[in-house]
XYZ file of C-alpha atoms in Angstrom:
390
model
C -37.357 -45.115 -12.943
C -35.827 -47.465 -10.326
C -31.957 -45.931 -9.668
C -29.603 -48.692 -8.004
C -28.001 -48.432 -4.917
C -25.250 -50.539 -3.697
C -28.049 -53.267 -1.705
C -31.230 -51.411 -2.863
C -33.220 -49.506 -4.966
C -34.675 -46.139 -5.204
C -37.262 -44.713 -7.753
C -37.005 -41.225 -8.994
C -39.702 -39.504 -7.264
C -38.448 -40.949 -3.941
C -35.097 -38.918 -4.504
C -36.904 -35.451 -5.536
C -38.994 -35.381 -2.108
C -35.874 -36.636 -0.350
C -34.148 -33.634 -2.106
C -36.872 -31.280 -1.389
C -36.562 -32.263 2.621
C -33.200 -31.802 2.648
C -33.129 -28.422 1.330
C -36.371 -26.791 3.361
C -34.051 -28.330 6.409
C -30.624 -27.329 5.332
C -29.817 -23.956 6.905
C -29.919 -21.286 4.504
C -25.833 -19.816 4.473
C -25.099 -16.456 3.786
C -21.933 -14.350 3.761
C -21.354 -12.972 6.498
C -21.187 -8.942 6.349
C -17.575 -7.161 7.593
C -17.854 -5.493 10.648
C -18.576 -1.550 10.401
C -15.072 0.058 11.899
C -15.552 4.107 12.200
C -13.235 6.520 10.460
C -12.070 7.235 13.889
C -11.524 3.590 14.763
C -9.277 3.032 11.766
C -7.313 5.759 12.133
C -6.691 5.251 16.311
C -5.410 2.077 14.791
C -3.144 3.174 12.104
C -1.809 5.627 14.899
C -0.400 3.161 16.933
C 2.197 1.950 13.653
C 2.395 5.307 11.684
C 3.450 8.566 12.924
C 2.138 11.745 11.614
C 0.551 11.581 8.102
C -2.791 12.565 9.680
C -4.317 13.820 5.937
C -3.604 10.515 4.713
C -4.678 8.461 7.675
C -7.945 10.194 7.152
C -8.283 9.998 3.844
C -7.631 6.316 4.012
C -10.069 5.535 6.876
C -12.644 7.513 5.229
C -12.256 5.377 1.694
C -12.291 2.112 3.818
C -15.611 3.178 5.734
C -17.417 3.917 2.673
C -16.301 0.731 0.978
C -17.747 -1.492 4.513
C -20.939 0.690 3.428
C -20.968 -0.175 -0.111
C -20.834 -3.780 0.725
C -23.799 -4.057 2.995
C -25.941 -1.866 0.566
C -28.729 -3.874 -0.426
C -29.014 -5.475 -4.979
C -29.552 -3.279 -7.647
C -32.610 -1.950 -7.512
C -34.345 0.930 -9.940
C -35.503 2.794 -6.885
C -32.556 3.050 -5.097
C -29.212 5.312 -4.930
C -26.598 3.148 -5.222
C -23.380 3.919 -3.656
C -20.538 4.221 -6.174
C -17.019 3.335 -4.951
C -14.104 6.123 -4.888
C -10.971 5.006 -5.787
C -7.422 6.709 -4.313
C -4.603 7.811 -5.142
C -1.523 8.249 -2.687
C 1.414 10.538 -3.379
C 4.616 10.737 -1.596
C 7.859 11.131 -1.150
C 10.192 7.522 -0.901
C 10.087 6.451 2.900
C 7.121 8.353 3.683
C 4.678 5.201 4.682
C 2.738 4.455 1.389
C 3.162 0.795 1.447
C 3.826 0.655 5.285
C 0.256 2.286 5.712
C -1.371 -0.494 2.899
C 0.214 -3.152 4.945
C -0.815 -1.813 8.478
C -4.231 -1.914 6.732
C -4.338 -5.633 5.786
C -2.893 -7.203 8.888
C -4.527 -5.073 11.645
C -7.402 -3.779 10.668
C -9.306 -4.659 7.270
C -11.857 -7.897 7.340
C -11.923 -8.022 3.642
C -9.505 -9.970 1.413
C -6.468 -7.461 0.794
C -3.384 -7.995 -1.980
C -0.621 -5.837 -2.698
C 0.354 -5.463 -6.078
C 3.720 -4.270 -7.498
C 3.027 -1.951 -10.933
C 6.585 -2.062 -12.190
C 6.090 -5.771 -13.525
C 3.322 -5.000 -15.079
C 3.731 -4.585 -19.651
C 1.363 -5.025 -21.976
C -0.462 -8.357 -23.168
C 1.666 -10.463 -24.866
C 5.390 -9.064 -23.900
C 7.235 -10.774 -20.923
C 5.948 -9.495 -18.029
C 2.948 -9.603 -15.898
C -0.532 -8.963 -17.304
C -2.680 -6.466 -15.416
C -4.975 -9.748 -14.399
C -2.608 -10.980 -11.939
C -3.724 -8.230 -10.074
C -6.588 -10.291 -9.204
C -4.876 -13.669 -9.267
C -3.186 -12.073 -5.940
C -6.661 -10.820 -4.516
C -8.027 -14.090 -5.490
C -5.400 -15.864 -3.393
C -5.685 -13.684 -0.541
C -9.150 -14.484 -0.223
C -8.815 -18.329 -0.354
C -9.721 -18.707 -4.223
C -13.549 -17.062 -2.807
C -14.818 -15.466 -5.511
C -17.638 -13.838 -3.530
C -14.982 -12.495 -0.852
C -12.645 -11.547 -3.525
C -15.269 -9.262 -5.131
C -15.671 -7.262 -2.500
C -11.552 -6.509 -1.658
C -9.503 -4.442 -1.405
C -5.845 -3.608 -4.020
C -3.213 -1.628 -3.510
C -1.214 -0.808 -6.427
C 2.158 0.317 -5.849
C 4.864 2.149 -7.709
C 1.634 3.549 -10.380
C 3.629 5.838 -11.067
C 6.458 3.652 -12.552
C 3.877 3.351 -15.577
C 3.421 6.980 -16.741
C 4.397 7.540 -20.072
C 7.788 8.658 -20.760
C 7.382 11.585 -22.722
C 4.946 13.696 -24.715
C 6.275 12.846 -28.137
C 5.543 9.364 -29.428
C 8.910 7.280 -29.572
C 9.386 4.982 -32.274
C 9.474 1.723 -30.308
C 6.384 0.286 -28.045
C 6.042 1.869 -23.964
C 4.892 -1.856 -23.421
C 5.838 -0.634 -19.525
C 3.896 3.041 -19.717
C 0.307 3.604 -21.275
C -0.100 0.154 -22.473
C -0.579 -0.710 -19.036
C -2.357 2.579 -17.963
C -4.786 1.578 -20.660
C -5.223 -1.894 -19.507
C -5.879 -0.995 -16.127
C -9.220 1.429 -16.828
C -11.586 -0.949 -16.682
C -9.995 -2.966 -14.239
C -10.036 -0.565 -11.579
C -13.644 1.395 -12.983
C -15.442 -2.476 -12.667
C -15.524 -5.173 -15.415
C -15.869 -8.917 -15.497
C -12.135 -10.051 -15.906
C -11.437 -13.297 -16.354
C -8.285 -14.483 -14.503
C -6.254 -17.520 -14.321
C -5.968 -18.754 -10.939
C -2.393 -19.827 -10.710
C -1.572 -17.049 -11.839
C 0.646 -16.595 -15.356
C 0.110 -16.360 -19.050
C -3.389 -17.050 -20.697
C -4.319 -20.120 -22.596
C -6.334 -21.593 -24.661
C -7.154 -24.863 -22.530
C -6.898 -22.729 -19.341
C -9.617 -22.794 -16.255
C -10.305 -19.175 -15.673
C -12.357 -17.738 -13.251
C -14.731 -14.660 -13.626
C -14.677 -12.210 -10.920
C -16.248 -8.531 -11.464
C -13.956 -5.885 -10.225
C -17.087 -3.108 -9.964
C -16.927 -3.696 -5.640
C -13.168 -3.707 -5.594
C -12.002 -0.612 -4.122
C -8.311 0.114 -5.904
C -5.974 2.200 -3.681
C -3.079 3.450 -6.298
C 0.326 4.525 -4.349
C 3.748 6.496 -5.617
C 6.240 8.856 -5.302
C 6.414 10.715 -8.151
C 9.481 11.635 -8.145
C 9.906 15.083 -10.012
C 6.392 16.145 -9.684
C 7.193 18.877 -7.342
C 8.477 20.731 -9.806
C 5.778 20.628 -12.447
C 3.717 21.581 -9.379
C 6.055 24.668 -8.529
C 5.852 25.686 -12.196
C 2.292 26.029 -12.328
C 2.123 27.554 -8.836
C 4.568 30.387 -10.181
C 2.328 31.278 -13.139
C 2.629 35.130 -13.336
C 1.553 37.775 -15.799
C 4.790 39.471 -17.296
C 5.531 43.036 -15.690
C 6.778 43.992 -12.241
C 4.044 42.766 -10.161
C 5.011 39.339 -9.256
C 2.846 37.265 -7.015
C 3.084 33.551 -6.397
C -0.159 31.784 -5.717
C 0.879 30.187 -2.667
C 3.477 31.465 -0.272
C 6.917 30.538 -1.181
C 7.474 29.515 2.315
C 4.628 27.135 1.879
C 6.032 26.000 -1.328
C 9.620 24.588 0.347
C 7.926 22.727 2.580
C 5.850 20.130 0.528
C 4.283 20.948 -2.966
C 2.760 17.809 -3.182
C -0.363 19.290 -1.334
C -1.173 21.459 -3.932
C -1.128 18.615 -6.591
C -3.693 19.078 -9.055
C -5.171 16.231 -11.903
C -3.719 18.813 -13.950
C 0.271 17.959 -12.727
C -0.674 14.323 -12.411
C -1.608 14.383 -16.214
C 2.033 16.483 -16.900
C 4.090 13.401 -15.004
C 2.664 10.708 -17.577
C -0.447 9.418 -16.020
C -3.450 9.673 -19.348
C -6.464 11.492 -18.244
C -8.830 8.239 -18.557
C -6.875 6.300 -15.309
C -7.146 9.975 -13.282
C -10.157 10.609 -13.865
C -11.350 6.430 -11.995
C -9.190 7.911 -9.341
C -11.400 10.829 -8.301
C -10.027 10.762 -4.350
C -5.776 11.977 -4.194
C -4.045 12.880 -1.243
C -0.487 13.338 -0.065
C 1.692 12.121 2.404
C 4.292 14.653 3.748
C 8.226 14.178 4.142
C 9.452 13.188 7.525
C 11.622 15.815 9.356
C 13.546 15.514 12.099
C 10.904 15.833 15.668
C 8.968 12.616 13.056
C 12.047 10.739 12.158
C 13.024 10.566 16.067
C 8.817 9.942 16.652
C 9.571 6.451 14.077
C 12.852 5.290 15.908
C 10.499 4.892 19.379
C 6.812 5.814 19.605
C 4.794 3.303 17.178
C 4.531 -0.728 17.815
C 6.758 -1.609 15.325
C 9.460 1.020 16.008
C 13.017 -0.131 15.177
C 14.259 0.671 18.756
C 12.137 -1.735 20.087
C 12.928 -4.143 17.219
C 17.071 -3.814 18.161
C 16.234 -4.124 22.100
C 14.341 -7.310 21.142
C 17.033 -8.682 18.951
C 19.676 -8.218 21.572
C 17.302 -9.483 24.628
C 17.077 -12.703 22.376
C 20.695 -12.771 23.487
C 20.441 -11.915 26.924
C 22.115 -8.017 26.659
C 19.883 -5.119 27.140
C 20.219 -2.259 24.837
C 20.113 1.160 25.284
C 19.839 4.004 23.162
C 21.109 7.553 24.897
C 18.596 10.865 23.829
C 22.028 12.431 21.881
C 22.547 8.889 19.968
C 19.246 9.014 18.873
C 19.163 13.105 17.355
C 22.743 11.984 15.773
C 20.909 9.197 13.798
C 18.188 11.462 12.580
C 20.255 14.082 11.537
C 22.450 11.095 9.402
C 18.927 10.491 7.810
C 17.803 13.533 6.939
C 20.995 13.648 5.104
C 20.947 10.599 3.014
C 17.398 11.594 2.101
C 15.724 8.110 2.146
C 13.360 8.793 4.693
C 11.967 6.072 7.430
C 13.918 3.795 4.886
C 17.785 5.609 5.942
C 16.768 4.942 9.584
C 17.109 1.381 9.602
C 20.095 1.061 7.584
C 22.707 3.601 9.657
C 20.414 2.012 12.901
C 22.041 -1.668 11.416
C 25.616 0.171 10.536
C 25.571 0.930 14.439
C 24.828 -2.435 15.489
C 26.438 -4.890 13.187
C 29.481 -4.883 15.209
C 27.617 -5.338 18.560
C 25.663 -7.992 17.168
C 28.523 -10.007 15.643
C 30.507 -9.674 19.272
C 27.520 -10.110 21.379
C 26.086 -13.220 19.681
C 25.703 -16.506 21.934
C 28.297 -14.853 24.438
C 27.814 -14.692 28.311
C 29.929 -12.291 29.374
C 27.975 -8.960 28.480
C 24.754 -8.499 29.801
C 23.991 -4.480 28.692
C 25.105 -2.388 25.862
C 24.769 1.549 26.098
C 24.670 3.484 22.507
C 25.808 6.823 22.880
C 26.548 9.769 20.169
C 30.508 8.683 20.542
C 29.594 4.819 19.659
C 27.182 6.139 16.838
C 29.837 8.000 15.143
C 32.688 5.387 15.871
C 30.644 2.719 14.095
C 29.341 4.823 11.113
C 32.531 6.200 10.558
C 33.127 2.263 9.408
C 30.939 1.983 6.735
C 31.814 5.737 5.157
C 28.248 7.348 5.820
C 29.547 10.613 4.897
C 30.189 9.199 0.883
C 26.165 8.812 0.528
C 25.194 12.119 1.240
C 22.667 13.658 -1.287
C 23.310 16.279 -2.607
């Protein structure tokens, strides 16, 4: 069979040994295998953005090492222990570093595909929302639409806890927000072939989807659980009726942070269903920030919003300074607004607004010095002392 060319002719034959050559001479490509980082490395990395946390830092560099591992484990094969991955939960207090830790992981450190979902637009299939597939739509994108890559990334799921159910009894209209959700996500996050439309949005009919198989994913689940603390101090303060009363922990130990004696157990009480605990076999805890960690945030790591402000007015020409008593004032405002690394910024941009507004494209000043005496002039502005928490 003679195929046509555009001035000539080729037979059929001609074109399978041409085919043949080509591919004995083509290099053979492979993906290329991440690049094994030690616990130790990741977490001397995460150290120089996040302060304290140290638990969670290791649990997290730990999870990430063993997921590099999993991926350069050889196929399948009957004779050989496979590596199963361990997914992880993260509970913590709002302002803590949950998400700041997730996203310290993807741009510094990881050299898999990473996504960061959002679980409160998640509902059900077929309500207005987000299905649980656009997890992967996100993971898919993050990874150049590389289905290979993709397979072996890493998610982190935010706000999970926004989807516990909302109470023991049954109500009489659909949790399209709660277990629904909870239910879609089990064999999404234990390994399934899901398939996902790559734009992104609702499912149809006529839709391209692509297949990817979740089983290499590693799923890192993060919230604060607000409330939990107390279904933790209940249980902790179990005590057989009579005069001999003993806690199980001490109750110094207990006003300092419950959440690291969370148990599956309390998990289960806040609304999560057994089934989605139980593919999260690794939990740990991030502390709340007092004050010697608050002040650590305003300066130490890369990031820190010190540097930030002395960067925003040097774009201006005016160096800022911030005195030690300035800096103790604005911790102590945080600690009592109770929104963690979160309150620093906003009393840190009460302080400046004022400076910045003045300051902006002028010549004249060249240095500003923040003192306690500014701090409280400025803050006394905005009415700080109407969003304490109680």
């Amino acid at each position: 069979m003679l195929i046509s060319g555009y001035t000539a002719h080729i037979c059929d034959e001609c074109v399978k040994h041409a085919t043949l050559l080509i591919d004995s001479q083509a290099p053979q490509e492979s993906s290329p295998q991440p690049k094994l980082i030690t616990p130790k490395e990741i977490k001397a990395r995460l150290d120089q953005y996040v302060v304290g946390q140290d638990i969670a830092k290791k649990v997290l560099s730990v999870a990430v090492y063993n997921h590099y591992k999993r991926l350069i484990q050889p196929p399948h094969d009957d004779g050989e222990v496979q590596i199963e991955k361990s997914n992880i939960l993260m509970l913590g207090k709002t302002g803590t570093g949950k998400t700041y830790l997730a996203r310290i992981l993807a741009k510094h450190i990881l050299e898999v595909p990473f996504c960061i979902a959002d679980a409160t637009v998640l509902t059900e299939a077929g309500y207005v929302g987000e299905d649980v597939e656009s997890i992967l739509t996100r993971l898919l994108q993050a990874a150049d639409y590389d289905v290979a890559a993709a397979e072996k990334g890493i998610v982190y799921i935010d706000e999970i806890d926004k989807v516990a159910c909302k109470g023991d009894n049954p109500s009489i209209t659909r949790d399209v927000s709660g277990e629904g959700v909870q239910q879609a996500l089990l064999k999404l996050v234990e390994g399934t072939l899901v398939r996902v439309p790559p734009q992104g949005g609702r499912k149809h009919p006529d839709q391209k989807m692509i297949q990817i198989n979740t089983e290499n994913i590693l799923f890192i689940c993060g919230g604060a659980f607000l409330g939990i603390d107390r279904i933790i101090g209940k249980r902790l303060n179990m005590q057989p009726l009579g005069f001999s009363m003993q806690t199980l922990v001490p109750s110094a130990a207990q006003s300092e942070n419950l959440l690291a004696y969370v148990c599956s157990a309390d998990i289960q009480a806040y609304g999560l269903i057994p089934e989605l605990i139980g593919r999260l076999p690794i939990s740990t805890h991030l502390d709340p920030l007092d004050a010697q960690t608050l002040k650590r945030i305003l300066t130490e790591p890369k990031n820190a919003l010190i540097k930030q402000y002395v960067k925003l007015f040097a774009m201006e020409d005016v160096e800022l300074q911030f005195t030690e008593d300035a800096l103790d004032y604005v911790v102590e405002k945080a600690l009592e607004i109770k929104l963690g690394a979160r309150g620093l910024r906003s009393i840190l941009e009460a302080i400046v607004t004022d400076a910045m507004f003045e300051y902006a494209a002028q010549q004249e000043v060249n240095s500003l010095i923040i003192d306690k005496a500014y701090a409280v002039r400025e803050l006394s502005k905005v009415h700080l002392e109407m969003r304490k928490v109680a």
